[in-house]
Tab-separated table of C-alpha atoms and ligand atoms in Angstrom:
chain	number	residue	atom	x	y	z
A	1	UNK	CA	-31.571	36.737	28.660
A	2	UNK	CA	-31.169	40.289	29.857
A	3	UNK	CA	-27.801	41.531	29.794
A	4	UNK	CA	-26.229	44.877	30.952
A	5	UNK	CA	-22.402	45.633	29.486
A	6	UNK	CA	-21.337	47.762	32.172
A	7	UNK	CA	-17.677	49.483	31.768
A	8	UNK	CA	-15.487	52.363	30.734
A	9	UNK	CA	-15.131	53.910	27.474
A	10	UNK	CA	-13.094	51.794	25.545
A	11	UNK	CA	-13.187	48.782	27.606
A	12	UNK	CA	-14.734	45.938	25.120
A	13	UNK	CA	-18.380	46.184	25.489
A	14	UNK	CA	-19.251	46.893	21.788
A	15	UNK	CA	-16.991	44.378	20.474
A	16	UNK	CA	-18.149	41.894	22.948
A	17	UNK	CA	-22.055	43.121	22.236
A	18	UNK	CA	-21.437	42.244	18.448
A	19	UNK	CA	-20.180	38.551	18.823
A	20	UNK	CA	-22.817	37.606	22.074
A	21	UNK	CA	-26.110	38.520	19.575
A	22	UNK	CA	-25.395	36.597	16.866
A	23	UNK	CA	-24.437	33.529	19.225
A	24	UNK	CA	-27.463	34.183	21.843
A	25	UNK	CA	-29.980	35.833	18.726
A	26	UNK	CA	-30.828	38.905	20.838
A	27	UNK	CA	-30.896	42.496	19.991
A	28	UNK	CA	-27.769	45.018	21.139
A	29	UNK	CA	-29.031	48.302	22.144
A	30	UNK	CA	-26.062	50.717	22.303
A	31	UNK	CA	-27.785	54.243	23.693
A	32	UNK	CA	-24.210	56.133	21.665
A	33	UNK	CA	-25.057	54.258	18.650
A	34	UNK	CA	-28.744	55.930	18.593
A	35	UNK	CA	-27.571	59.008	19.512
A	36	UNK	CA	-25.112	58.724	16.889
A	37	UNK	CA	-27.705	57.998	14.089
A	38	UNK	CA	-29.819	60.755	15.171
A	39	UNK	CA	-27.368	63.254	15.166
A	40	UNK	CA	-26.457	62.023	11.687
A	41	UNK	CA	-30.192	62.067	11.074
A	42	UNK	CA	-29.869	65.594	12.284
A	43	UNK	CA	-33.094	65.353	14.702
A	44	UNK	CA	-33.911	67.792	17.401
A	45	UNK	CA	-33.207	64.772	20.065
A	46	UNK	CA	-29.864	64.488	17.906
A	47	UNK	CA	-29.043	68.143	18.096
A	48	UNK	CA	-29.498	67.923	22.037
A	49	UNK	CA	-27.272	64.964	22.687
A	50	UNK	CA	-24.718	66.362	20.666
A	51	UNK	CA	-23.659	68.815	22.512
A	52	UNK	CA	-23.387	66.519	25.229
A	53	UNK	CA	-21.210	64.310	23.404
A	54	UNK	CA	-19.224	66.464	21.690
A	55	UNK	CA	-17.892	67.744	24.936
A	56	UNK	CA	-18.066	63.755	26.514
A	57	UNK	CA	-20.441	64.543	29.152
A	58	UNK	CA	-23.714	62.518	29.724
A	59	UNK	CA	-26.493	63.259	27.727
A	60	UNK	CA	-29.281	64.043	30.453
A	61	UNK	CA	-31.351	60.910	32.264
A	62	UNK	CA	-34.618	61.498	31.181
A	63	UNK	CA	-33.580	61.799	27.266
A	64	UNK	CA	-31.667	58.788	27.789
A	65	UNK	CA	-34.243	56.859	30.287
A	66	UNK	CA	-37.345	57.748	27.451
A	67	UNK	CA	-35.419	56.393	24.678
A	68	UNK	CA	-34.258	52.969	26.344
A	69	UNK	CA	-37.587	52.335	27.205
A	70	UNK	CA	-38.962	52.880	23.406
A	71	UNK	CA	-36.598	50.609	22.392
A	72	UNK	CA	-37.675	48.364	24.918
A	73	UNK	CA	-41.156	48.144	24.013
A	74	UNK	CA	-40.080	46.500	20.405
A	75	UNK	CA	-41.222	43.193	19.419
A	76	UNK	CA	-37.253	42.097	19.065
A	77	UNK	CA	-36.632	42.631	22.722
A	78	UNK	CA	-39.290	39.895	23.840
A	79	UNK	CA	-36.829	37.448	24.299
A	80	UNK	CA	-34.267	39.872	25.559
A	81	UNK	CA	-31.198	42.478	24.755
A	82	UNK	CA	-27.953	43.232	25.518
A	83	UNK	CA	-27.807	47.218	26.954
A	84	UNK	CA	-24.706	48.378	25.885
A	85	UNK	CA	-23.754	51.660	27.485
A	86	UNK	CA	-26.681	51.601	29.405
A	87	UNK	CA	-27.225	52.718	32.314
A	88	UNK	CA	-24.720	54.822	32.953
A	89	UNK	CA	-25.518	56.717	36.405
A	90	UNK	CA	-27.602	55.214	39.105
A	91	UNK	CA	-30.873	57.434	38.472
A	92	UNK	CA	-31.042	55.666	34.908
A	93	UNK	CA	-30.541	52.015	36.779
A	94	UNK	CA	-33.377	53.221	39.111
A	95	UNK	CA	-35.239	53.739	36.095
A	96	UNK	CA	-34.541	50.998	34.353
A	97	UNK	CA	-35.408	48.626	37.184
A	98	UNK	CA	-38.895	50.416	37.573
A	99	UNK	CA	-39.576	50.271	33.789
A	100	UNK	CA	-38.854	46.080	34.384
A	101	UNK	CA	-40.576	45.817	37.378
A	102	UNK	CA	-44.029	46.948	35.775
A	103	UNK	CA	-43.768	44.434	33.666
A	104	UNK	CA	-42.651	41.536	35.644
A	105	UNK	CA	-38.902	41.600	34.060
A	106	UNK	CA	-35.620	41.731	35.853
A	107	UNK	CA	-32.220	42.037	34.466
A	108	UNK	CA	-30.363	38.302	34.544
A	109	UNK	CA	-26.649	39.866	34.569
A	110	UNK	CA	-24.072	42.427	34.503
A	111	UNK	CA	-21.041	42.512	32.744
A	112	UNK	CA	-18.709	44.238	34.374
A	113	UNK	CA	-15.535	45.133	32.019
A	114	UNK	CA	-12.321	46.076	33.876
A	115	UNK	CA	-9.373	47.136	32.051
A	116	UNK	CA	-6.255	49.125	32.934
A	117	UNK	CA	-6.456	52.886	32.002
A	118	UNK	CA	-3.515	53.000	29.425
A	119	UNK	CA	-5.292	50.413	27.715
A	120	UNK	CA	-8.605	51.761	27.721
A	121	UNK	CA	-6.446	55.168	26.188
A	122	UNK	CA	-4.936	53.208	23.309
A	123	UNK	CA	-7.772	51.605	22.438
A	124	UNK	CA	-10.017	54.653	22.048
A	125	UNK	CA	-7.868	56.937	20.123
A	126	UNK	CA	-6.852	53.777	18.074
A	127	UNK	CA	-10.552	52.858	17.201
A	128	UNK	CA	-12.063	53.289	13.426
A	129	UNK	CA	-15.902	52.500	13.255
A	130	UNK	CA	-18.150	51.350	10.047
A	131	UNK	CA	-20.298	54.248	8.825
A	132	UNK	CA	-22.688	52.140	7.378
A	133	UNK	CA	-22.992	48.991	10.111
A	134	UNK	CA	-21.817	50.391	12.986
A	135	UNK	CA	-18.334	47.549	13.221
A	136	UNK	CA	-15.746	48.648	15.460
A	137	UNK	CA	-11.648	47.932	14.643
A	138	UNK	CA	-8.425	49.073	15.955
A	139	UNK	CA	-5.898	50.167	13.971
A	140	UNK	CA	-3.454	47.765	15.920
A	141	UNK	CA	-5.512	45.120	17.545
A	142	UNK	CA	-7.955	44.323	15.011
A	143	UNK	CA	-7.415	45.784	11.603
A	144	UNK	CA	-9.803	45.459	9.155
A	145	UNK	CA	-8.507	43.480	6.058
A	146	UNK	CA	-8.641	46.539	3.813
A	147	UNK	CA	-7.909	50.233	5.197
A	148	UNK	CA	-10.063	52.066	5.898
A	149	UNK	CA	-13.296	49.681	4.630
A	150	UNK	CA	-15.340	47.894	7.067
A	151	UNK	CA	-14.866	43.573	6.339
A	152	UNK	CA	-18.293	43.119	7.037
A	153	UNK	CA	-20.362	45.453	4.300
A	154	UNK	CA	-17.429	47.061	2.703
A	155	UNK	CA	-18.714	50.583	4.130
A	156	UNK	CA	-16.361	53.280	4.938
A	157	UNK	CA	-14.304	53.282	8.601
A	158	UNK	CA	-14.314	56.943	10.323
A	159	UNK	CA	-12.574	57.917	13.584
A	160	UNK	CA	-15.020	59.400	16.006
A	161	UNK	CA	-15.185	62.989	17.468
A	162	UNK	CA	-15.249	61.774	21.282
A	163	UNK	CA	-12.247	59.456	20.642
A	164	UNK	CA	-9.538	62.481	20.591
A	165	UNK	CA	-7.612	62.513	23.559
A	166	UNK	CA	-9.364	65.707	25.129
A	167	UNK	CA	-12.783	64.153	25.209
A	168	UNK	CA	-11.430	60.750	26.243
A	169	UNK	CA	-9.661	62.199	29.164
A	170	UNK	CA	-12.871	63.700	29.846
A	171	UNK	CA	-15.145	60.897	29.743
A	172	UNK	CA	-13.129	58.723	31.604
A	173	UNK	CA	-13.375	60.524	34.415
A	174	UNK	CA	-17.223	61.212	33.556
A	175	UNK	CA	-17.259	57.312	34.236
A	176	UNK	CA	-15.391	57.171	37.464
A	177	UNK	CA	-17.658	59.819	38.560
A	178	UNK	CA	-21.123	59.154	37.412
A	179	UNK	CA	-21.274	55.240	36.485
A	180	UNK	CA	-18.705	53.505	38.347
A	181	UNK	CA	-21.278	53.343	41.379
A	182	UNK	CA	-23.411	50.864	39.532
A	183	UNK	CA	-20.541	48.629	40.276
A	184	UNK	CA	-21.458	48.545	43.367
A	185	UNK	CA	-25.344	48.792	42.813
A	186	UNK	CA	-25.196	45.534	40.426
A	187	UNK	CA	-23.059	43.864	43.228
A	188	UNK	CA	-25.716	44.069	46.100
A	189	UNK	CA	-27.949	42.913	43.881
A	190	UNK	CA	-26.368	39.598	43.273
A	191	UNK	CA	-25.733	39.856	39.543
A	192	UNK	CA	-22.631	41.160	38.581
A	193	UNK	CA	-20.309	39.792	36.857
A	194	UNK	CA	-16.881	41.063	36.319
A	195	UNK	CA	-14.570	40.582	33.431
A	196	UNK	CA	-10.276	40.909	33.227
A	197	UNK	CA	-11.335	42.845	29.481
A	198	UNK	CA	-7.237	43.254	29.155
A	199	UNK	CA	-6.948	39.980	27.014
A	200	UNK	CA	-7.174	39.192	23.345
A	201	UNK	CA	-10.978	39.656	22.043
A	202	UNK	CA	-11.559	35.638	22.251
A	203	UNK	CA	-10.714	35.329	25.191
A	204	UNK	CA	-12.541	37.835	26.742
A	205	UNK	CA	-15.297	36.318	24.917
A	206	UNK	CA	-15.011	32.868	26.566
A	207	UNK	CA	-14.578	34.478	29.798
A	208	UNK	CA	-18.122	36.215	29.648
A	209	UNK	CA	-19.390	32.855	27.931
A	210	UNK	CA	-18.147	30.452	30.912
A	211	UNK	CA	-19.477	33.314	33.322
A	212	UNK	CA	-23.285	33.540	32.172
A	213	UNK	CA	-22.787	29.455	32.247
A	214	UNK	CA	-22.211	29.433	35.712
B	301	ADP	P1	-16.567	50.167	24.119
B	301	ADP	O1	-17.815	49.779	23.358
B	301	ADP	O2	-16.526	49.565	25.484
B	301	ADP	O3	-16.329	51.645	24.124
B	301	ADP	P2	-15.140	48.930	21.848
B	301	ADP	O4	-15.716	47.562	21.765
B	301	ADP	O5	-15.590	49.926	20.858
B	301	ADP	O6	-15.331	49.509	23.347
B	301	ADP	O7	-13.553	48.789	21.795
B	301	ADP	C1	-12.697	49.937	21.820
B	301	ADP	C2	-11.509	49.712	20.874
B	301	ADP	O8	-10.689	48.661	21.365
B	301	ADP	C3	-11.919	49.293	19.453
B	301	ADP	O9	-11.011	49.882	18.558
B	301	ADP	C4	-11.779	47.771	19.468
B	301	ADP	O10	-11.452	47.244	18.175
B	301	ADP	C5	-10.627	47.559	20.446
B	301	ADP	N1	-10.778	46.337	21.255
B	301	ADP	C6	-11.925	45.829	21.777
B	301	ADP	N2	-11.670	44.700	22.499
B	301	ADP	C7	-10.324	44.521	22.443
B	301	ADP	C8	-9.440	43.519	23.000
B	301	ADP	N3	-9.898	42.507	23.774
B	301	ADP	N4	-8.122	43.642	22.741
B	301	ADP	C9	-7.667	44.660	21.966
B	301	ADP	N5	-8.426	45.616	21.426
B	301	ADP	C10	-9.760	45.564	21.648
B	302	ADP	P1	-18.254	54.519	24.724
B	302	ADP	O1	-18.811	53.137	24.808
B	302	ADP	O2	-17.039	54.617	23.907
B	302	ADP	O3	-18.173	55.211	26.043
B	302	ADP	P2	-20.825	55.378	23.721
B	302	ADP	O4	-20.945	55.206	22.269
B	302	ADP	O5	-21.480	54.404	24.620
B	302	ADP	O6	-19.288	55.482	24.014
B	302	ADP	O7	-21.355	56.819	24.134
B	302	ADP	C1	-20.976	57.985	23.437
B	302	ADP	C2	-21.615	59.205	24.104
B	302	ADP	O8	-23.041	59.108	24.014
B	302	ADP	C3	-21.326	59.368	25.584
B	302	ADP	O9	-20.107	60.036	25.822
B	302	ADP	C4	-22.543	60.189	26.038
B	302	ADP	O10	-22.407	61.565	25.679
B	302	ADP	C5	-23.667	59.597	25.191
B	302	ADP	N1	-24.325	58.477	25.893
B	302	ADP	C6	-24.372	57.179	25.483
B	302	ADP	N2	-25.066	56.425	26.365
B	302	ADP	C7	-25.457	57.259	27.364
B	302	ADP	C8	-26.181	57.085	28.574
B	302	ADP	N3	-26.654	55.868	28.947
B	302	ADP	N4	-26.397	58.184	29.348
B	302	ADP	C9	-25.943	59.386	29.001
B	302	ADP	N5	-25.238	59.618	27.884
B	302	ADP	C10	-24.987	58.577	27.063
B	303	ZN	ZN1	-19.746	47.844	8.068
């Protein structure tokens, strides 16, 4: 199964990502989470996205296209992935598609994550991540059992950069801008699927369960 979380910052789709590949045993890639570790890794493809990021722009297509397909190529995506941020303007979905097509593959669905703006703002500037494993939390809607330590390996929880109110006003509207077309891209192609994200983690869960089902 090959899966594309499509949806604004904040909306779900890493949470989501983190519960569908241990129940469907397929790989998440999350494009921000490599960026992340090579800016932490402090590599020249690091230093370039960051400054991208830092401001909450989009790091440029063909940085982004050459590293999704890399990742593509490993052995663990055989039986397929979930692409978690990915794409994220319709030049990268052209891409992608391409990149497929030469080897026979197609995308199965789209997840399409809607949730109301406030939300999506409360969320974000409310999120702490796991240094070490990558674990998202909220400090109101899902805290982890001890501050500031991650329930899963007991690494420590940061707040990230991008999730300060300046760059999440910006990259929300980098979303409605640049990636909110796919919506419409995914639709004409017959495999989008779109999620009410506003609900309690479980639930959203089911929905997207029930959905891939059908
Ligand atoms: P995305 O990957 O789409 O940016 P995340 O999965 O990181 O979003 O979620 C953003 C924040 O919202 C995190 O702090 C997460 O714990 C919280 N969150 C995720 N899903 C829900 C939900 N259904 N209800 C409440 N909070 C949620
Ligand atoms: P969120 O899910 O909260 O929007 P991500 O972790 O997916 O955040 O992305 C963080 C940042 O990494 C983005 O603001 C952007 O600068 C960069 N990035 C991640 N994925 C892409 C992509 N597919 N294309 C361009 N930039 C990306
Ligand atoms: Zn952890």
């Amino acid at each position: 199964m090959r899966l594309i979380f499509l949806g604004p910052p904040g909306a779900g789709k890493g949470t989501q990502a983190e519960l569908l590949t241990a129940n469907l045993n397929i790989p998440q890639i999350s494009t921000g989470d490599i960026f992340r570790n090579a800016v932490k890794a402090g590599t020249a493809m690091g230093l370039k996205a960051k400054q991208y990021m830092d401001k909450g722009e989009l790091v440029p297509d063909d940085v982004v296209v050459g590293i999704v397909e890399e990742r593509l190529a490993e052995p663990d995506c055989a039986n397929g992935y979930i692409l978690d941020g990915f794409p994220r303007t319709v030049a990268q979905a052209d891409a992608l598609e391409a990149n497929l097509a030469a080897r026979g593959e197609k995308i199965d669905k789209v997840i399409n994550f809607v949730v109301p703006k406030d939300v999506l703002l409360a969320r974000l500037t409310g999120r702490w991540v796991c240094k070490n494993c990558g674990a998202t939390y909220h400090e109101e809607f899902k805290p982890p059992a001890k501050k500031g330590t991650c329930d899963n390996c007991s690494g420590e929880l940061y707040q990230r950069d991008d999730d300060k109110l300046e760059a999440v006003t910006k990259r929300l509207q980098v979303y409605e801008e640049q990636t909110a077309p796919l919506i419409a891209y995914y639709q004409e192609k017959g495999i989008l699927l779109t999620i009410q994200g506003n609900k309690p983690v479980e639930e959203v869960y089911n929905e997207i369960i029930n959905g891939l089902k059908s």
